[in-house]
Coordinates of C-alpha atoms and ligand atoms in Angstrom, one line a residue:
D1488 CA -0.1 -0.2 0.2
Y1489 CA 1.2 3.1 -0.7
D1490 CA 0.7 6.8 0.5
G1491 CA -1.3 9.2 -1.3
E1492 CA 1.3 11.4 -2.0
T1493 CA 3.4 8.3 -3.2
R1494 CA 1.0 7.5 -5.6
R1495 CA 0.5 11.0 -6.9
H1496 CA 4.2 11.2 -7.4
Y1497 CA 4.2 7.9 -9.7
L1498 CA 1.0 9.1 -11.2
G1499 CA 2.8 12.4 -11.4
V1500 CA 5.9 10.9 -14.0
V1501 CA 3.3 8.3 -15.5
D1502 CA 1.4 11.4 -16.5
S1503 CA 4.6 12.8 -18.0
Q1504 CA 5.9 10.2 -19.6
A1505 CA 3.2 9.1 -21.2
R1506 CA 3.2 12.6 -22.6
R1507 CA 6.7 12.8 -23.6
L1508 CA 5.8 8.9 -25.9
S1509 CA 3.3 11.0 -27.2
E1510 CA 4.7 14.2 -28.4
L1511 CA 7.6 11.6 -29.5
I1512 CA 4.9 9.5 -32.2
D1513 CA 3.6 13.9 -33.0
K1514 CA 7.3 14.3 -34.3
F1515 CA 8.0 11.7 -36.1
L1516 CA 4.1 12.3 -38.7
D1517 CA 5.4 15.2 -38.4
V1518 CA 9.0 14.4 -40.2
R1519 CA 7.1 11.1 -42.2
R1520 CA 4.7 13.9 -43.5
I1521 CA 7.8 15.9 -44.7
E1522 CA 9.4 13.5 -46.0
E1523 CA 6.3 12.0 -47.6
G1524 CA 6.1 16.3 -48.5
G1525 CA 2.5 16.4 -47.5
F1526 CA 2.5 20.1 -46.0
A1527 CA 1.0 22.5 -47.6
Q1528 CA -1.9 20.3 -49.8
V1529 CA -3.9 22.8 -48.0
E1530 CA -3.8 26.0 -49.9
E1531 CA -6.3 28.6 -48.2
V1532 CA -6.4 32.2 -47.6
V1533 CA -5.5 32.1 -43.8
D1534 CA -5.5 35.2 -41.5
I1535 CA -2.7 34.6 -39.1
A1536 CA -3.2 36.9 -36.4
P1537 CA -6.7 35.6 -34.3
L1538 CA -3.9 32.3 -34.6
L1539 CA -1.8 34.3 -33.4
R1540 CA -4.2 35.6 -30.4
E1541 CA -5.6 31.5 -29.2
E1542 CA -1.9 30.4 -30.0
A1543 CA -0.4 32.9 -27.3
Q1544 CA -3.5 32.2 -24.7
L1545 CA -3.6 28.8 -25.1
Y1546 CA 0.7 29.5 -23.7
E1547 CA 0.2 31.6 -21.2
E1548 CA -2.0 29.4 -19.8
Q1549 CA 0.6 26.4 -19.3
S1550 CA 3.5 28.7 -18.2
R1551 CA 3.1 30.7 -14.4
D1552 CA 6.8 32.0 -15.1
H1553 CA 6.3 33.5 -18.3
S1554 CA 4.6 36.7 -19.2
L1555 CA 3.8 36.9 -23.5
E1556 CA 3.7 40.0 -24.3
L1557 CA 1.4 39.9 -27.9
D1558 CA 2.0 42.8 -29.8
V1559 CA 0.2 41.8 -33.1
P1560 CA -2.1 44.4 -34.9
E1561 CA -5.8 45.2 -35.9
Q1562 CA -5.4 45.0 -39.8
P1563 CA -5.9 41.0 -41.0
L1564 CA -2.8 39.0 -41.5
P1565 CA -3.8 37.3 -44.9
V1566 CA -0.8 34.2 -45.8
R1567 CA -2.0 31.4 -48.2
G1568 CA -1.7 27.7 -47.2
D1569 CA -2.5 25.5 -44.1
P1570 CA -4.6 27.0 -41.3
G1571 CA -3.0 23.5 -39.1
A1572 CA 0.1 23.5 -39.6
L1573 CA 0.9 28.0 -39.4
R1574 CA 0.0 27.3 -35.5
Q1575 CA 2.4 24.7 -35.3
V1576 CA 4.4 26.9 -36.5
I1577 CA 3.2 29.0 -34.2
G1578 CA 2.6 26.4 -31.3
N1579 CA 6.9 25.1 -32.3
L1580 CA 8.3 28.5 -31.0
L1581 CA 6.6 30.0 -28.1
S1582 CA 6.8 25.9 -26.6
N1583 CA 10.4 26.7 -27.2
A1584 CA 10.4 29.9 -25.9
I1585 CA 9.2 29.0 -22.9
K1586 CA 10.9 25.6 -22.4
Y1587 CA 13.9 26.8 -22.8
S1588 CA 13.8 30.3 -20.0
P1589 CA 13.7 27.4 -17.4
D1590 CA 13.8 31.0 -15.0
G1591 CA 11.1 32.3 -16.7
G1592 CA 10.1 36.1 -17.4
V1593 CA 9.2 37.5 -20.6
V1594 CA 8.1 36.0 -23.8
E1595 CA 6.9 37.8 -27.0
L1596 CA 5.3 36.8 -30.1
A1597 CA 4.9 40.0 -32.2
A1598 CA 3.6 40.0 -36.0
G1599 CA 2.9 42.9 -38.8
L1600 CA 3.5 42.9 -42.8
D1601 CA 6.0 44.2 -43.7
G1602 CA 6.3 44.6 -47.7
D1603 CA 4.5 42.0 -49.3
S1604 CA 5.4 39.8 -46.4
V1605 CA 3.9 39.1 -43.4
R1606 CA 6.4 38.7 -40.4
V1607 CA 6.4 37.0 -36.7
I1608 CA 8.9 37.0 -34.2
V1609 CA 8.7 35.2 -31.0
R1610 CA 11.3 36.6 -28.4
D1611 CA 12.9 35.1 -25.3
Q1612 CA 15.1 35.8 -22.3
G1613 CA 15.5 32.3 -22.1
M1614 CA 19.4 30.8 -22.2
G1615 CA 20.1 31.6 -25.8
I1616 CA 22.0 29.0 -27.8
P1617 CA 26.2 28.9 -27.7
A1618 CA 27.7 30.0 -30.7
T1619 CA 29.2 27.1 -31.7
Q1620 CA 24.9 25.5 -31.4
Q1621 CA 23.6 27.6 -33.5
P1622 CA 23.8 26.5 -37.1
R1623 CA 22.4 23.2 -36.1
I1624 CA 19.6 23.9 -34.9
F1625 CA 16.8 22.9 -37.9
T1626 CA 19.0 20.4 -38.4
K1627 CA 16.5 16.7 -37.1
F1628 CA 17.4 15.4 -33.1
F1629 CA 20.1 17.2 -32.8
R1630 CA 20.0 18.9 -29.3
G1631 CA 23.0 20.4 -28.0
D1632 CA 23.7 21.2 -24.6
V1633 CA 20.6 20.9 -23.1
A1634 CA 21.1 16.9 -24.2
T1635 CA 22.1 16.3 -20.9
S1636 CA 19.5 19.4 -18.9
G1637 CA 16.8 18.3 -18.1
I1638 CA 15.0 19.9 -21.1
S1639 CA 13.4 17.2 -22.2
G1640 CA 12.1 17.7 -26.2
T1641 CA 13.0 15.1 -29.5
G1642 CA 14.8 18.0 -31.4
L1643 CA 12.2 18.1 -33.9
G1644 CA 10.5 21.0 -33.8
L1645 CA 12.7 23.2 -35.6
A1646 CA 12.5 20.9 -38.8
V1647 CA 9.4 20.3 -38.7
T1648 CA 9.1 24.0 -38.4
R1649 CA 11.7 25.1 -40.9
D1650 CA 10.0 22.6 -43.5
I1651 CA 6.5 24.0 -43.1
V1652 CA 8.1 27.4 -43.7
E1653 CA 9.5 26.9 -47.2
S1654 CA 7.0 24.6 -48.1
H1655 CA 4.9 28.1 -47.7
G1656 CA 7.1 29.8 -49.6
G1657 CA 8.8 31.8 -46.8
R1658 CA 12.2 31.9 -44.5
I1659 CA 13.0 31.0 -41.3
G1660 CA 16.0 33.1 -39.3
F1661 CA 17.2 33.8 -35.4
T1662 CA 19.9 36.0 -33.2
S1663 CA 20.2 34.5 -30.2
A1664 CA 23.6 34.9 -27.0
E1665 CA 23.6 33.2 -24.9
G1666 CA 23.0 33.8 -21.7
E1667 CA 20.5 36.0 -22.9
G1668 CA 17.6 34.6 -24.8
S1669 CA 16.7 33.9 -28.4
T1670 CA 14.8 35.4 -31.0
F1671 CA 12.9 33.4 -34.2
W1672 CA 11.4 35.2 -37.1
L1673 CA 9.7 34.3 -40.3
E1674 CA 8.5 35.4 -42.6
L1675 CA 6.0 34.7 -44.9
P1676 CA 5.2 35.9 -48.7
G1677 CA 1.5 38.1 -47.8
A1678 CA -2.1 36.6 -49.6
N1679 CA -3.2 40.7 -50.5
G1680 CA -4.3 41.3 -53.5
G1681 CA -5.0 38.4 -56.1
D1682 CA -7.4 36.2 -56.4
D1683 CA -9.9 38.2 -53.1
G1684 CA -12.5 39.0 -56.3
S1685 CA -12.2 43.3 -55.2
K1686 CA -10.6 44.9 -59.2
E1687 CA -8.9 47.4 -57.1
N1688 CA -6.0 46.0 -59.3
D1689 CA -7.3 45.1 -62.7
P1690 CA -5.5 46.8 -64.6
Q1691 CA -8.8 47.4 -67.1
E1692 CA -9.7 49.5 -64.8
R1693 CA -6.6 52.0 -64.9
K1694 CA -7.9 55.8 -66.0
E1695 CA -7.7 57.1 -68.6
G1696 CA -4.7 59.1 -69.8
E1697 CA -2.5 56.9 -67.5
T1698 CA 1.0 54.5 -68.5
Ligands
ADP3145 P1 13.7 19.8 -28.6 O1 13.5 21.3 -28.6 O2 12.5 19.4 -28.9 O3 14.6 19.8 -28.4 P2 14.0 22.1 -31.7 O4 14.1 20.8 -32.7 O5 12.9 22.1 -31.2 O6 14.0 20.5 -30.4 O7 15.0 22.8 -30.8 C1 16.5 22.1 -31.0 C2 17.7 22.7 -30.5 O8 17.2 23.9 -31.0 C3 16.8 22.5 -29.2 O9 17.3 21.2 -28.5 C4 17.4 23.4 -28.2 O10 19.6 23.4 -27.3 C5 17.5 24.7 -29.1 N1 16.7 25.9 -29.0 C6 15.4 26.1 -30.0 N2 14.6 26.9 -29.7 C7 15.3 27.4 -28.8 C8 14.7 28.9 -27.7 N3 14.0 29.8 -27.8 N4 16.3 29.0 -27.2 C9 17.2 28.5 -27.2 N5 18.1 27.8 -28.0 C10 16.5 26.7 -28.2

């Protein structure tokens, strides 16, 4: 017989191991999907502004030690692609920002239009990434020093994230300083204009005399 506290302890261990296993399986399925060229099969115009707000709220609720600062404009931020995959990109970056700032702090999620592109940044005040490891963090299964730090992970999140971003015609990058934090940024082609049915840019409508 075990007392309540011991039971709770072991149930906690079982619960966290089950979560880790399920995370691992999800990530493996993502990698397989990518290798089969399965991402970005869904092609629709997605306003990522509400999606960013929802993900921010979701992660805000997951950590008491972090405060999430959201800087997303009122205007729509339309891109073309798979809403589920795009949500996963934001989720992965927010999850890392929290996970790799174990002492807590501010996590900032900002987005906006930059010319014809939509830019998103996720900034943390966490442990940062040692310069020597920076070239490898998008490599599958690479975890660097954190592998022995007790912070769980698979080393697959950023590989999947970059594949999704690139399959949407976008780019992803980061700047980081060890001990100071990291800023991940991504840029996706905006879906403004084009097939929205509006005639605003129709050359036939051009004013007389204009060249
Ligand atoms: P995982 O988090 O499962 O280890 P990822 O592919 O998401 O895998 O990230 C790869 C590695 O990049 C991490 O193991 C960590 O070393 C580093 N990393 C990613 N995001 C951050 C971050 N915000 N701050 C510090 N290190 C990071």
